[in-house]
Coordinates of C-alpha atoms in Angstrom, one line a residue:
Chain A
M1228 CA -17.2 3.4 -36.6
S1229 CA -17.6 5.8 -33.8
L1230 CA -14.1 7.1 -33.3
Q1231 CA -11.2 6.7 -35.7
V1232 CA -7.7 7.9 -34.8
E1233 CA -5.0 7.8 -37.5
N1234 CA -1.4 8.4 -36.8
L1235 CA -2.0 10.9 -34.1
R1236 CA 1.3 12.5 -32.9
V1237 CA 1.4 14.9 -30.0
Y1238 CA 4.5 16.4 -28.3
Y1239 CA 5.0 18.6 -25.2
Q1240 CA 7.0 21.7 -25.8
T1241 CA 9.7 22.3 -23.2
L1242 CA 12.7 24.5 -23.1
K1243 CA 14.9 21.4 -23.6
G1244 CA 13.0 20.3 -26.7
D1245 CA 10.0 18.2 -27.5
V1246 CA 8.8 15.5 -25.1
R1247 CA 7.5 12.8 -27.5
A1248 CA 4.5 11.8 -25.4
L1249 CA 2.3 10.3 -28.1
E1250 CA 3.8 8.8 -31.3
G1251 CA 1.6 7.8 -34.1
A1252 CA -1.5 6.4 -32.4
T1253 CA -3.8 4.5 -34.8
F1254 CA -6.9 2.8 -33.5
T1255 CA -10.7 2.7 -33.7
V1256 CA -13.4 2.5 -31.1
A1257 CA -16.7 1.0 -32.4
D1258 CA -20.2 2.1 -31.5
R1259 CA -21.2 0.8 -28.1
E1260 CA -17.7 -0.3 -27.3
I1261 CA -16.1 0.3 -24.0
M1262 CA -12.4 0.5 -24.6
G1263 CA -9.9 0.4 -21.8
L1264 CA -6.7 2.3 -22.1
A1265 CA -4.0 1.0 -19.7
G1266 CA -0.3 1.6 -19.0
E1267 CA 2.1 2.9 -16.5
S1268 CA 2.1 6.5 -15.4
G1269 CA 3.8 8.6 -18.0
C1270 CA 3.0 6.2 -20.9
G1271 CA 0.8 8.8 -22.6
K1272 CA -2.7 7.6 -21.8
T1273 CA -3.9 11.0 -20.4
T1274 CA -2.1 12.8 -23.3
L1275 CA -4.0 10.7 -25.8
A1276 CA -7.3 11.5 -24.0
H1277 CA -6.7 15.2 -23.7
S1278 CA -5.5 15.5 -27.3
L1279 CA -8.9 14.2 -28.4
I1280 CA -10.8 16.8 -26.5
R1281 CA -8.7 19.7 -25.3
L1282 CA -5.3 20.1 -26.9
T1283 CA -3.7 23.0 -25.0
L1284 CA -0.2 24.3 -24.5
P1285 CA 2.3 23.0 -23.8
M1286 CA 0.9 20.2 -25.9
R1287 CA 1.7 20.5 -29.6
F1288 CA -0.2 18.8 -32.4
V1289 CA 2.2 17.4 -34.8
E1290 CA 0.2 15.3 -37.2
G1291 CA -2.8 12.9 -37.4
R1292 CA -6.4 12.7 -38.1
V1293 CA -9.3 12.1 -35.8
T1294 CA -12.8 11.3 -37.0
L1295 CA -15.9 10.9 -34.8
D1296 CA -19.0 9.5 -36.5
N1297 CA -17.5 10.2 -40.0
E1298 CA -16.9 13.8 -39.2
E1299 CA -13.3 15.1 -38.8
L1300 CA -12.5 16.6 -35.4
P1301 CA -10.4 19.8 -35.6
V1302 CA -8.4 18.7 -32.5
W1303 CA -5.6 21.2 -33.2
D1304 CA -8.1 24.2 -33.1
M1305 CA -9.3 25.1 -29.6
E1306 CA -12.0 27.4 -30.9
R1307 CA -13.5 25.0 -33.5
M1308 CA -13.5 22.2 -31.0
N1309 CA -16.1 24.1 -28.9
D1310 CA -18.8 22.8 -31.3
F1311 CA -17.9 19.2 -30.3
R1312 CA -16.7 19.5 -26.8
F1313 CA -19.3 18.4 -24.2
K1314 CA -21.8 17.8 -27.0
E1315 CA -20.2 15.1 -29.0
I1316 CA -17.1 14.2 -27.0
S1317 CA -17.0 14.6 -23.2
I1318 CA -14.6 13.8 -20.4
I1319 CA -14.8 12.9 -16.7
P1320 CA -11.5 14.5 -15.6
Q1321 CA -8.9 12.8 -13.4
Y1322 CA -9.5 15.1 -10.4
A1323 CA -13.3 15.2 -10.8
M1324 CA -13.7 16.0 -7.1
N1325 CA -12.2 19.5 -7.7
A1326 CA -14.0 20.0 -11.0
M1327 CA -17.0 22.0 -9.8
N1328 CA -17.3 25.7 -9.1
P1329 CA -17.2 26.1 -5.3
T1330 CA -19.1 29.4 -5.3
R1331 CA -22.2 28.2 -7.1
K1332 CA -24.9 25.8 -6.0
I1333 CA -24.7 22.7 -8.2
G1334 CA -28.1 23.3 -9.8
K1335 CA -27.2 26.9 -10.7
M1336 CA -23.8 25.8 -12.1
T1337 CA -25.5 23.1 -14.2
E1338 CA -27.9 25.8 -15.5
E1339 CA -25.1 28.1 -16.5
L1340 CA -23.2 25.2 -18.1
L1341 CA -26.2 24.3 -20.2
R1342 CA -26.9 27.9 -21.2
S1343 CA -23.4 28.2 -22.5
R1344 CA -24.3 25.4 -24.9
K1345 CA -27.6 27.0 -25.7
V1346 CA -29.6 24.2 -24.0
D1347 CA -32.7 25.0 -22.0
F1348 CA -32.2 24.0 -18.3
R1349 CA -36.0 23.6 -17.5
A1350 CA -36.5 21.3 -20.4
S1351 CA -33.6 19.1 -19.4
L1352 CA -34.5 19.0 -15.7
P1353 CA -36.5 15.8 -15.8
E1354 CA -33.7 14.0 -17.6
L1355 CA -31.1 15.5 -15.2
K1356 CA -33.2 14.1 -12.3
R1357 CA -33.4 10.7 -14.0
R1358 CA -29.6 10.6 -14.3
L1359 CA -29.1 11.6 -10.7
D1360 CA -31.3 8.5 -9.8
L1361 CA -29.1 6.5 -12.1
V1362 CA -26.0 7.3 -10.0
K1363 CA -27.9 7.1 -6.8
L1364 CA -27.7 10.8 -5.9
S1365 CA -30.6 12.6 -4.2
H1366 CA -32.2 15.4 -6.1
D1367 CA -31.4 17.7 -3.2
V1368 CA -27.8 18.0 -4.4
L1369 CA -28.9 20.6 -6.9
D1370 CA -29.5 22.9 -4.0
M1371 CA -26.2 22.3 -2.4
Y1372 CA -22.7 23.7 -2.7
P1373 CA -20.0 21.3 -3.8
I1374 CA -18.4 21.5 -0.4
E1375 CA -21.5 19.8 1.2
L1376 CA -20.9 16.7 -0.8
S1377 CA -18.4 13.9 -0.1
G1378 CA -15.7 13.0 -2.5
G1379 CA -17.6 10.1 -4.0
M1380 CA -20.7 12.2 -4.4
K1381 CA -18.9 14.9 -6.2
Q1382 CA -17.4 12.3 -8.5
R1383 CA -20.8 11.0 -9.3
M1384 CA -22.2 14.5 -9.8
V1385 CA -19.4 15.3 -12.3
M1386 CA -20.2 12.0 -14.1
V1387 CA -23.8 13.1 -14.5
L1388 CA -22.7 16.5 -15.8
S1389 CA -20.3 15.0 -18.4
I1390 CA -23.0 12.8 -20.0
L1391 CA -25.8 15.4 -19.8
L1392 CA -25.8 16.2 -23.6
N1393 CA -25.6 12.5 -24.6
P1394 CA -22.1 12.7 -26.1
S1395 CA -21.1 10.2 -28.7
L1396 CA -17.8 9.5 -26.9
L1397 CA -17.2 9.7 -23.2
I1398 CA -13.6 9.6 -21.8
A1399 CA -13.3 8.5 -18.2
D1400 CA -9.8 9.5 -17.0
E1401 CA -8.7 7.5 -13.9
V1402 CA -12.2 7.8 -12.3
T1403 CA -11.7 4.8 -10.0
S1404 CA -8.2 5.2 -8.9
A1405 CA -8.9 7.4 -5.8
L1406 CA -11.8 5.2 -4.5
D1407 CA -11.9 2.2 -2.3
V1408 CA -13.0 -1.2 -3.7
S1409 CA -16.8 -1.0 -3.1
S1410 CA -17.1 2.5 -4.6
Q1411 CA -14.7 1.5 -7.4
K1412 CA -17.1 -1.2 -8.3
A1413 CA -20.1 1.1 -8.2
V1414 CA -18.5 3.8 -10.4
A1415 CA -17.3 1.2 -12.9
E1416 CA -20.7 -0.3 -13.1
M1417 CA -22.2 3.1 -13.6
L1418 CA -20.0 3.6 -16.7
V1419 CA -21.4 0.4 -18.2
E1420 CA -24.9 1.5 -17.3
F1421 CA -24.4 4.9 -19.1
R1422 CA -23.5 2.9 -22.2
N1423 CA -26.4 0.5 -21.8
Q1424 CA -28.9 3.3 -21.3
G1425 CA -27.6 5.2 -24.3
C1426 CA -26.3 8.2 -22.4
C1427 CA -23.2 7.9 -24.5
K1428 CA -22.4 5.8 -27.5
S1429 CA -18.9 4.6 -26.7
V1430 CA -16.5 5.0 -23.7
I1431 CA -12.8 5.1 -23.3
V1432 CA -11.8 4.1 -19.8
I1433 CA -8.3 5.2 -18.8
T1434 CA -6.8 3.4 -15.8
H1435 CA -3.7 1.8 -14.6
D1436 CA -5.8 -0.9 -12.9
I1437 CA -6.2 -3.7 -15.5
S1438 CA -8.4 -5.8 -13.2
I1439 CA -11.1 -3.0 -13.4
L1440 CA -10.9 -3.1 -17.2
Y1441 CA -11.3 -6.9 -17.1
Q1442 CA -14.6 -6.3 -15.3
I1443 CA -16.2 -3.7 -17.6
A1444 CA -14.3 -3.2 -20.9
D1445 CA -15.0 -4.8 -24.2
S1446 CA -11.5 -4.2 -25.5
I1447 CA -8.2 -3.1 -24.0
L1448 CA -5.5 -0.9 -25.5
I1449 CA -2.1 -1.1 -23.8
M1450 CA 0.4 1.8 -24.2
Y1451 CA 4.1 2.0 -23.4
A1452 CA 6.2 5.1 -23.3
G1453 CA 4.0 7.0 -25.9
Q1454 CA 3.6 4.1 -28.3
L1455 CA 0.7 1.7 -28.7
A1456 CA 1.8 -1.8 -27.7
E1457 CA -1.3 -4.0 -28.1
K1458 CA -5.0 -3.8 -28.6
A1459 CA -7.5 -6.7 -28.5
S1460 CA -10.7 -7.9 -26.9
T1461 CA -10.5 -8.0 -23.1
D1462 CA -10.3 -11.8 -22.9
V1463 CA -7.5 -12.0 -25.4
I1464 CA -5.4 -9.3 -23.6
I1465 CA -5.9 -11.0 -20.2
N1466 CA -5.7 -14.7 -21.2
S1467 CA -3.5 -14.8 -24.3
P1468 CA -1.5 -11.5 -24.7
R1469 CA 1.2 -11.5 -27.4
H1470 CA 3.3 -8.3 -26.7
P1471 CA 6.1 -9.0 -24.2
Y1472 CA 5.2 -5.9 -22.2
T1473 CA 1.5 -6.9 -21.8
K1474 CA 2.6 -10.4 -20.7
L1475 CA 5.0 -9.0 -18.1
L1476 CA 2.4 -6.5 -16.9
I1477 CA -0.4 -9.0 -16.5
S1478 CA 1.9 -11.5 -14.7
S1479 CA 3.0 -8.9 -12.2
L1480 CA -0.5 -8.3 -10.9
P1481 CA -1.2 -9.8 -7.5
E1482 CA -4.5 -11.7 -7.3
I1483 CA -6.5 -13.0 -4.4
G1484 CA -5.2 -16.5 -3.7
V1485 CA -1.6 -15.7 -4.5
K1486 CA 0.9 -15.5 -1.6
Y1487 CA 4.5 -14.5 -1.9
A1488 CA 5.7 -17.6 -0.1
E1489 CA 4.0 -19.9 -2.7
K1490 CA 4.3 -17.9 -5.9
R1491 CA 6.7 -14.9 -5.9
L1492 CA 5.6 -12.4 -8.5
T1493 CA 8.2 -10.4 -10.4
G1494 CA 7.9 -6.9 -11.5
I1495 CA 9.4 -5.6 -14.8
P1496 CA 13.1 -4.7 -14.2
G1497 CA 14.2 -1.3 -15.2
S1498 CA 12.1 1.8 -15.7
P1499 CA 10.4 3.5 -18.7
P1500 CA 12.7 5.7 -20.9
L1501 CA 12.6 9.4 -20.7
L1502 CA 10.5 10.8 -23.6
L1503 CA 12.6 13.9 -24.1
D1504 CA 15.1 12.0 -26.1
P1505 CA 13.5 8.6 -26.5
P1506 CA 15.5 5.6 -27.9
I1507 CA 14.8 4.9 -31.6
G1508 CA 12.9 1.8 -32.5
C1509 CA 10.8 -0.1 -30.0
R1510 CA 10.8 1.9 -26.7
F1511 CA 10.4 -1.3 -24.6
R1512 CA 13.6 -2.7 -26.1
D1513 CA 15.8 -2.1 -23.0
R1514 CA 13.5 -3.9 -20.6
C1515 CA 12.4 -6.6 -23.0
P1516 CA 13.6 -10.1 -22.4
L1517 CA 13.0 -11.0 -26.1
A1518 CA 14.7 -8.0 -27.7
F1519 CA 16.8 -8.7 -30.8
D1520 CA 18.6 -6.8 -33.6
K1521 CA 15.4 -5.9 -35.4
C1522 CA 14.1 -3.9 -32.4
V1523 CA 16.1 -0.9 -33.3
E1524 CA 13.5 -0.2 -36.0
E1525 CA 10.1 1.0 -34.8
P1526 CA 7.6 -1.8 -35.1
P1527 CA 4.4 -1.0 -36.9
F1528 CA 1.0 -1.5 -35.1
I1529 CA -0.4 -4.4 -37.2
E1530 CA -3.5 -6.5 -37.0
I1531 CA -2.2 -10.1 -36.6
E1532 CA -5.6 -11.7 -36.0
K1533 CA -9.1 -10.2 -36.3
D1534 CA -9.3 -7.3 -33.9
H1535 CA -5.9 -8.1 -32.4
F1536 CA -3.3 -5.4 -33.0
V1537 CA 0.3 -5.7 -31.8
A1538 CA 3.5 -3.7 -32.3
C1539 CA 6.4 -6.2 -31.8
W1540 CA 8.9 -7.6 -34.3
K1541 CA 9.2 -10.9 -32.3
V1542 CA 5.4 -11.5 -32.6
F1543 CA 5.5 -10.8 -36.4
E1544 CA 8.4 -13.2 -36.7
E1545 CA 6.5 -15.9 -34.8
N1546 CA 3.4 -15.3 -36.9
A1547 CA 5.3 -15.6 -40.1
Q1548 CA 6.7 -18.9 -39.0
A1549 CA 3.3 -20.3 -37.9
Chain B
M1085 CA 20.7 -4.2 23.4
L1086 CA 21.5 -7.8 22.5
A1087 CA 19.6 -9.2 25.5
G1088 CA 16.6 -7.2 24.5
R1089 CA 16.8 -8.6 21.0
C1090 CA 16.4 -12.1 22.3
L1091 CA 13.1 -11.3 24.0
K1092 CA 10.0 -11.8 22.0
R1093 CA 9.0 -8.3 20.9
M1094 CA 5.5 -7.5 20.2
L1095 CA 3.2 -4.6 19.5
K1096 CA -0.1 -4.9 21.3
L1097 CA -3.2 -2.8 20.9
D1098 CA -5.5 -3.0 23.9
N1099 CA -9.0 -1.7 23.4
I1100 CA -7.9 1.6 21.8
S1101 CA -10.4 4.2 20.8
K1102 CA -10.2 7.6 19.2
V1103 CA -13.0 10.0 19.7
Y1104 CA -13.1 13.4 17.9
K1105 CA -15.2 16.3 19.1
V1106 CA -17.1 17.7 16.1
G1107 CA -19.8 20.2 15.5
T1108 CA -19.9 23.9 16.3
F1109 CA -19.1 23.7 20.0
G1110 CA -17.6 20.3 20.0
G1111 CA -20.9 18.9 21.2
K1112 CA -21.0 15.9 19.0
E1113 CA -18.6 12.9 19.1
L1114 CA -17.1 11.1 16.1
H1115 CA -15.9 7.7 16.9
A1116 CA -13.0 7.2 14.5
V1117 CA -11.8 4.1 16.2
S1118 CA -13.7 2.1 18.8
D1119 CA -12.3 -0.6 21.1
V1120 CA -9.8 -2.1 18.7
S1121 CA -7.5 -4.8 20.0
F1122 CA -5.0 -6.9 18.2
D1123 CA -1.3 -7.7 18.3
V1124 CA 1.6 -7.9 15.9
K1125 CA 4.2 -10.6 16.8
D1126 CA 7.8 -10.7 15.9
G1127 CA 8.4 -11.0 12.2
E1128 CA 4.7 -11.0 11.4
V1129 CA 2.9 -9.0 8.7
V1130 CA -0.6 -8.0 9.7
S1131 CA -2.9 -6.4 7.1
L1132 CA -5.3 -3.7 8.3
I1133 CA -8.1 -3.7 5.7
G1134 CA -11.0 -1.3 5.3
E1135 CA -12.5 1.4 3.1
S1136 CA -11.7 5.1 3.4
G1137 CA -13.0 6.4 6.7
S1138 CA -12.7 3.1 8.5
G1139 CA -10.1 4.4 10.8
K1140 CA -7.1 2.4 9.5
T1141 CA -4.8 5.4 9.1
T1142 CA -5.9 6.7 12.5
I1143 CA -4.7 3.4 14.1
G1144 CA -1.4 3.7 12.2
K1145 CA -0.9 7.3 13.4
M1146 CA -1.7 6.3 17.0
I1147 CA 0.9 3.6 16.9
L1148 CA 3.4 6.2 15.6
R1149 CA 2.3 8.5 18.4
L1150 CA 1.4 11.2 15.8
I1151 CA -2.0 11.5 17.5
S1152 CA -3.0 10.5 21.0
T1153 CA -5.4 7.7 22.0
S1154 CA -8.7 8.6 23.6
S1155 CA -8.7 5.4 25.7
G1156 CA -6.9 2.1 25.7
A1157 CA -3.2 1.4 25.6
I1158 CA -0.7 0.5 22.9
S1159 CA 2.3 -1.3 24.2
F1160 CA 5.6 -2.1 22.5
N1161 CA 7.7 -4.9 24.0
G1162 CA 5.6 -4.6 27.1
V1163 CA 6.0 -0.8 27.6
D1164 CA 3.0 1.5 27.2
I1165 CA 4.1 3.9 24.5
S1166 CA 2.0 6.8 25.9
T1167 CA 4.3 7.0 28.9
L1168 CA 7.4 7.5 26.7
K1169 CA 9.2 10.8 27.0
R1170 CA 12.3 12.4 25.4
G1171 CA 15.1 9.8 25.3
A1172 CA 12.8 6.8 25.6
L1173 CA 10.5 8.2 22.9
K1174 CA 13.5 8.7 20.6
E1175 CA 14.5 5.1 21.3
Y1176 CA 11.0 4.1 20.4
Y1177 CA 11.3 5.9 17.0
R1178 CA 14.6 4.1 16.5
N1179 CA 12.6 0.9 16.5
V1180 CA 9.2 2.0 15.0
Q1181 CA 8.8 4.0 11.8
G1182 CA 6.1 4.7 9.3
V1183 CA 6.0 5.1 5.5
F1184 CA 2.9 6.8 4.1
Q1185 CA 0.8 6.8 1.0
D1186 CA 1.9 9.8 -1.0
P1187 CA 5.7 9.7 -1.5
F1188 CA 5.7 13.1 -3.3
S1189 CA 4.3 15.0 -0.3
S1190 CA 6.7 13.3 2.2
Y1191 CA 9.6 15.4 0.9
N1192 CA 10.4 19.0 1.1
P1193 CA 10.6 20.0 -2.6
I1194 CA 13.2 22.7 -1.9
F1195 CA 15.8 20.2 -0.6
K1196 CA 17.4 17.3 -2.3
A1197 CA 15.7 14.0 -1.5
D1198 CA 18.6 12.4 0.3
R1199 CA 18.3 15.1 3.0
V1200 CA 16.0 12.5 4.7
F1201 CA 19.1 10.4 5.3
R1202 CA 21.2 13.3 6.6
I1203 CA 18.6 14.1 9.2
I1204 CA 18.6 10.6 10.4
R1205 CA 22.4 10.8 10.8
E1206 CA 22.2 14.1 12.7
E1207 CA 19.5 12.9 15.0
F1208 CA 20.4 9.3 15.7
F1209 CA 24.0 8.7 14.6
P1210 CA 26.1 11.8 15.1
E1211 CA 29.1 9.7 16.1
I1212 CA 29.4 7.9 12.8
K1213 CA 32.1 9.2 10.4
S1214 CA 31.0 10.5 7.0
R1215 CA 32.7 7.8 5.0
E1216 CA 31.2 5.0 7.1
W1217 CA 27.8 6.7 6.9
N1218 CA 27.9 7.0 3.1
T1219 CA 28.8 3.4 2.7
K1220 CA 25.9 2.5 5.0
V1221 CA 23.5 4.7 3.0
E1222 CA 24.7 3.1 -0.2
S1223 CA 24.3 -0.4 1.0
T1224 CA 20.9 0.3 2.3
L1225 CA 19.8 1.8 -1.0
E1226 CA 21.1 -1.3 -2.7
A1227 CA 19.1 -3.4 -0.3
V1228 CA 15.9 -1.7 -1.4
G1229 CA 16.8 -2.2 -5.0
L1230 CA 18.0 1.2 -6.0
N1231 CA 21.3 2.1 -7.7
P1232 CA 22.9 4.8 -5.4
G1233 CA 24.6 6.6 -8.3
D1234 CA 21.2 7.1 -10.0
V1235 CA 19.3 8.4 -7.1
L1236 CA 21.6 10.3 -4.7
N1237 CA 21.9 14.1 -5.1
K1238 CA 18.6 14.5 -6.9
F1239 CA 15.6 16.6 -6.1
P1240 CA 12.3 14.9 -5.4
H1241 CA 10.8 15.8 -8.7
Q1242 CA 13.6 14.1 -10.5
L1243 CA 12.7 10.8 -9.0
S1244 CA 9.8 8.5 -9.7
G1245 CA 7.1 7.6 -7.1
G1246 CA 8.5 4.1 -6.7
Q1247 CA 12.0 5.5 -6.2
L1248 CA 10.9 8.0 -3.6
Q1249 CA 8.8 5.3 -1.8
R1250 CA 11.9 3.0 -1.7
F1251 CA 13.9 6.0 -0.4
L1252 CA 11.6 6.2 2.6
I1253 CA 11.8 2.5 3.3
A1254 CA 15.6 2.8 3.1
R1255 CA 15.4 5.7 5.6
A1256 CA 13.5 3.5 8.0
L1257 CA 15.9 0.6 7.4
L1258 CA 18.9 2.8 8.3
L1259 CA 17.6 2.9 11.8
D1260 CA 17.5 -0.9 11.9
I1261 CA 13.9 -0.8 12.9
Q1262 CA 11.8 -3.6 14.3
F1263 CA 8.4 -2.4 13.3
L1264 CA 7.1 -0.6 10.2
V1265 CA 3.8 1.0 9.8
A1266 CA 3.2 0.8 6.0
D1267 CA 0.2 3.0 5.3
E1268 CA -1.1 2.4 1.7
I1269 CA 2.5 2.5 0.4
I1270 CA 1.7 0.7 -2.8
S1271 CA -1.5 2.4 -3.9
M1272 CA 0.3 5.3 -5.7
L1273 CA 2.7 3.1 -7.6
D1274 CA 2.5 1.6 -11.0
A1275 CA 1.7 -2.0 -11.5
S1276 CA 5.2 -2.9 -12.7
T1277 CA 7.0 -1.4 -9.7
R1278 CA 4.2 -2.3 -7.2
V1279 CA 5.3 -5.9 -6.9
D1280 CA 8.9 -4.9 -6.4
V1281 CA 8.1 -2.9 -3.3
L1282 CA 5.8 -5.7 -2.1
N1283 CA 8.6 -8.2 -2.5
L1284 CA 10.9 -5.9 -0.7
L1285 CA 8.6 -5.9 2.3
A1286 CA 8.4 -9.7 2.1
D1287 CA 12.2 -9.9 2.2
L1288 CA 12.4 -7.5 5.1
K1289 CA 9.9 -9.6 6.9
S1290 CA 12.1 -12.7 6.5
R1291 CA 14.8 -10.7 8.2
G1292 CA 12.6 -10.3 11.3
L1293 CA 10.9 -7.0 10.7
S1294 CA 7.2 -6.8 11.8
I1295 CA 4.9 -4.8 9.5
L1296 CA 1.5 -3.4 9.9
F1297 CA 0.3 -3.3 6.3
I1298 CA -2.5 -0.8 5.9
T1299 CA -4.4 -1.3 2.7
H1300 CA -7.8 -1.2 1.0
D1301 CA -6.6 -3.7 -1.7
L1302 CA -7.4 -7.1 -0.5
S1303 CA -5.3 -8.9 -3.0
L1304 CA -2.2 -7.1 -1.8
G1305 CA -3.1 -8.0 1.7
Y1306 CA -3.4 -11.6 0.9
Y1307 CA -0.1 -11.6 -1.0
I1308 CA 2.0 -10.5 1.9
S1309 CA 0.4 -11.1 5.2
E1310 CA -0.5 -14.0 7.4
K1311 CA -3.0 -12.2 9.6
A1312 CA -5.7 -9.8 8.5
V1313 CA -7.9 -7.4 10.5
V1314 CA -11.0 -6.0 8.8
L1315 CA -12.2 -2.7 10.0
Y1316 CA -15.6 -1.0 9.4
R1317 CA -16.3 2.5 10.8
G1318 CA -13.7 2.1 13.5
C1319 CA -14.6 -1.4 14.7
V1320 CA -13.0 -4.7 14.0
V1321 CA -15.6 -6.8 12.3
E1322 CA -13.4 -9.8 11.5
M1323 CA -9.9 -10.9 12.1
G1324 CA -7.7 -14.0 11.9
S1325 CA -5.4 -15.8 9.6
T1326 CA -5.5 -14.4 6.1
E1327 CA -6.3 -17.7 4.4
R1328 CA -9.2 -18.4 6.6
I1329 CA -10.7 -15.0 6.1
Y1330 CA -10.2 -15.0 2.4
D1331 CA -11.4 -18.6 1.8
N1332 CA -14.3 -18.3 4.2
P1333 CA -15.3 -14.7 5.0
L1334 CA -18.1 -14.8 7.6
H1335 CA -19.0 -11.2 8.3
P1336 CA -21.4 -9.8 5.6
Y1337 CA -19.2 -6.7 5.3
T1338 CA -16.1 -8.8 4.5
K1339 CA -18.2 -10.8 2.1
M1340 CA -19.2 -7.5 0.3
L1341 CA -15.6 -6.4 0.2
M1342 CA -14.5 -9.7 -1.3
A1343 CA -17.3 -9.4 -3.9
S1344 CA -16.2 -5.9 -4.9
V1345 CA -12.5 -6.7 -5.5
P1346 CA -11.9 -6.5 -9.2
R1347 CA -10.3 -9.8 -10.2
L1348 CA -8.6 -11.1 -13.2
D1349 CA -10.0 -14.6 -13.0
K1350 CA -13.7 -13.8 -12.2
K1351 CA -16.1 -11.1 -13.1
W1352 CA -18.2 -9.2 -10.5
E1353 CA -21.1 -11.3 -9.5
E1354 CA -24.5 -9.7 -10.0
V1355 CA -24.7 -8.9 -6.3
E1356 CA -26.1 -5.5 -6.1
V1357 CA -24.8 -4.0 -2.9
E1358 CA -26.5 -0.9 -1.5
L1359 CA -23.7 1.5 -1.2
K1360 CA -25.5 4.5 0.3
A1361 CA -23.8 4.5 3.6
K1362 CA -26.1 6.7 5.6
Q1363 CA -24.1 9.1 7.6
S1364 CA -26.1 8.6 10.8
E1365 CA -24.9 8.7 14.3
L1366 CA -23.1 5.7 15.7
T1367 CA -25.9 3.8 17.4
S1368 CA -25.8 1.0 19.8
G1369 CA -26.4 -1.7 17.2
C1370 CA -24.0 -3.4 14.8
V1371 CA -22.0 -0.8 12.9
Y1372 CA -22.8 -2.5 9.6
Y1373 CA -26.5 -2.7 10.3
E1374 CA -27.6 -0.1 7.7
R1375 CA -25.8 -1.7 4.8
C1376 CA -26.1 -5.3 5.9
P1377 CA -28.1 -7.4 3.5
V1378 CA -28.8 -10.1 6.2
A1379 CA -29.5 -7.8 9.2
D1380 CA -32.1 -9.3 11.4
K1381 CA -34.1 -7.3 13.9
D1382 CA -35.0 -10.4 15.9
E1383 CA -31.3 -11.1 16.4
G1384 CA -31.0 -7.6 17.8
C1385 CA -28.6 -6.4 15.1
D1386 CA -30.1 -2.9 15.5
R1387 CA -29.7 -2.8 19.3
Y1388 CA -26.6 -4.8 20.4
R1389 CA -23.1 -4.3 19.2
P1390 CA -21.8 -7.9 18.5
T1391 CA -18.5 -8.7 20.1
L1392 CA -15.6 -10.4 18.4
L1393 CA -15.9 -14.2 18.8
E1394 CA -13.8 -17.0 17.6
A1395 CA -15.9 -18.8 15.0
E1396 CA -13.2 -21.4 14.2
S1397 CA -9.8 -21.7 15.5
D1398 CA -7.7 -18.6 14.8
H1399 CA -10.6 -16.8 13.0
F1400 CA -12.6 -14.1 14.7
V1401 CA -15.8 -12.4 13.6
A1402 CA -18.1 -9.8 15.1
C1403 CA -21.6 -10.7 13.8
S1404 CA -24.5 -11.9 15.8
R1405 CA -25.2 -14.6 13.2
Y1406 CA -22.2 -16.5 14.5
T1407 CA -21.7 -17.7 18.0
E1408 CA -18.6 -19.2 19.6
G1409 CA -17.4 -22.4 18.1
E1410 CA -20.1 -22.6 15.4

């Protein structure tokens, strides 16, 4: 088990009270697994990722336990996390294009970065060059300033930086969302390549684009309004989802070959609840076509089949009958 | 007004180009758009498809007269829009409006979001009484699927991206427009609200609105439009009916785009596409020559720019591998 998260609860502190952005997340990511994390904006996927690596104010750690390779991560302690950050757990941030120091040449910046982790730059240079080849960047970029690179090139450079120390877990936060289809494909395939070449052991890919996950992920975790809704292997999530939210989400995606005149897709009516004072029980209740009395209680996230976790009372009921 | 309505209205782009001077002394030229021609008929949705930098937004801005054309002409209902001045230009904007990609940056954060409606009233309908105007605003908001009570009197940060985007569409509808330039309006929205905005466009289309739907997402283009124009580095490489292009893409670039679309029914084939788009000067050859997997020197792909030919009826392609009627 590479990553184990147990009952992780993280709130945002505001003047009006706590915004309950992540409520009791429990899941595991196996070695060599690429897990996709999907959901609408504001569902807590970035909060989950950041709480694993850099839990800063206004985020507040409430409770939970995170272990990586059988070692507990002190996610609530910024100082102690320094030993793990970048070495054991690394992130490709959402705005990777603005992540580099504009006043340093990229090679120089990389050198400083490595020195801060007490790693010799000279010794890692051959490996760095090999990784640049992997993402199809010329070695000349090390002598350039970030401004001389295009957005896509900067993105790939940041990807190389984040895997430089062979982290056990790599988090890719919305790395494909600002790109067009052909670069999207290239970047997504690079993530798979990183895993295959052993640059990182497991990957969490955060995106709102489920079709990308279908291409590269081994498993998909769906979140809604701060709660986990469903986790299963990619094929199960796409072809036979159980949670009503997952079903609606998948059916609302336009595909090639679908025209509105022939098959009119429907969105999900309503909008997600505010997390400042969220409804008790299942937070999808108000938009759910299957909601019933039981839904005022919060559904647990239970394994209904092997490797298939769902949090929905209706599904539990159906399973009990079957 | 009524007589004008009965005429077939149409937006026509005739060989338009946009050239920017770049380099220290403006010595170099950057061809953002070269010789693009197509038309959008009454009640038609045309998708303009291409990657970033292909010039699709430039075309949208030229139609909205936010930037000038370097050569060629854009005509709306038979009138060249570059000749429009003052009153006539205002009349043009009464009929043609745009909605852009980022709804958050389309608003001034200091003012409430419904200020966009007030400006429309001050500019175009000063004669309408407040009460009448308010009912009009409310019915338009309902038409775009918003509940007026929930969204009026709020600041932009209090509304979601989908709500703001629908606000902007409502603003365009208040003018009773005939033509909408929709520049990547879906890409910032969540999957669950995306389809609602798309369906809204489809409904408007059935009411006779013509839409230029600019997108890089081919599945959205297919969902809504009957005609598609594929752009690569400012040139039209393929255009025609959406079904024909999607079922049978002829240009290698369109084929590559089709292969890269992440789909839910099929995984990416193992086609390794070389994505290093070399930033060289625009040469005389085919614009796609450097990345084209089937480029052929004997065919002159590196020397001659292929012209757009009709490969089958209502399906055009600009590739030297196809000749007329083949």
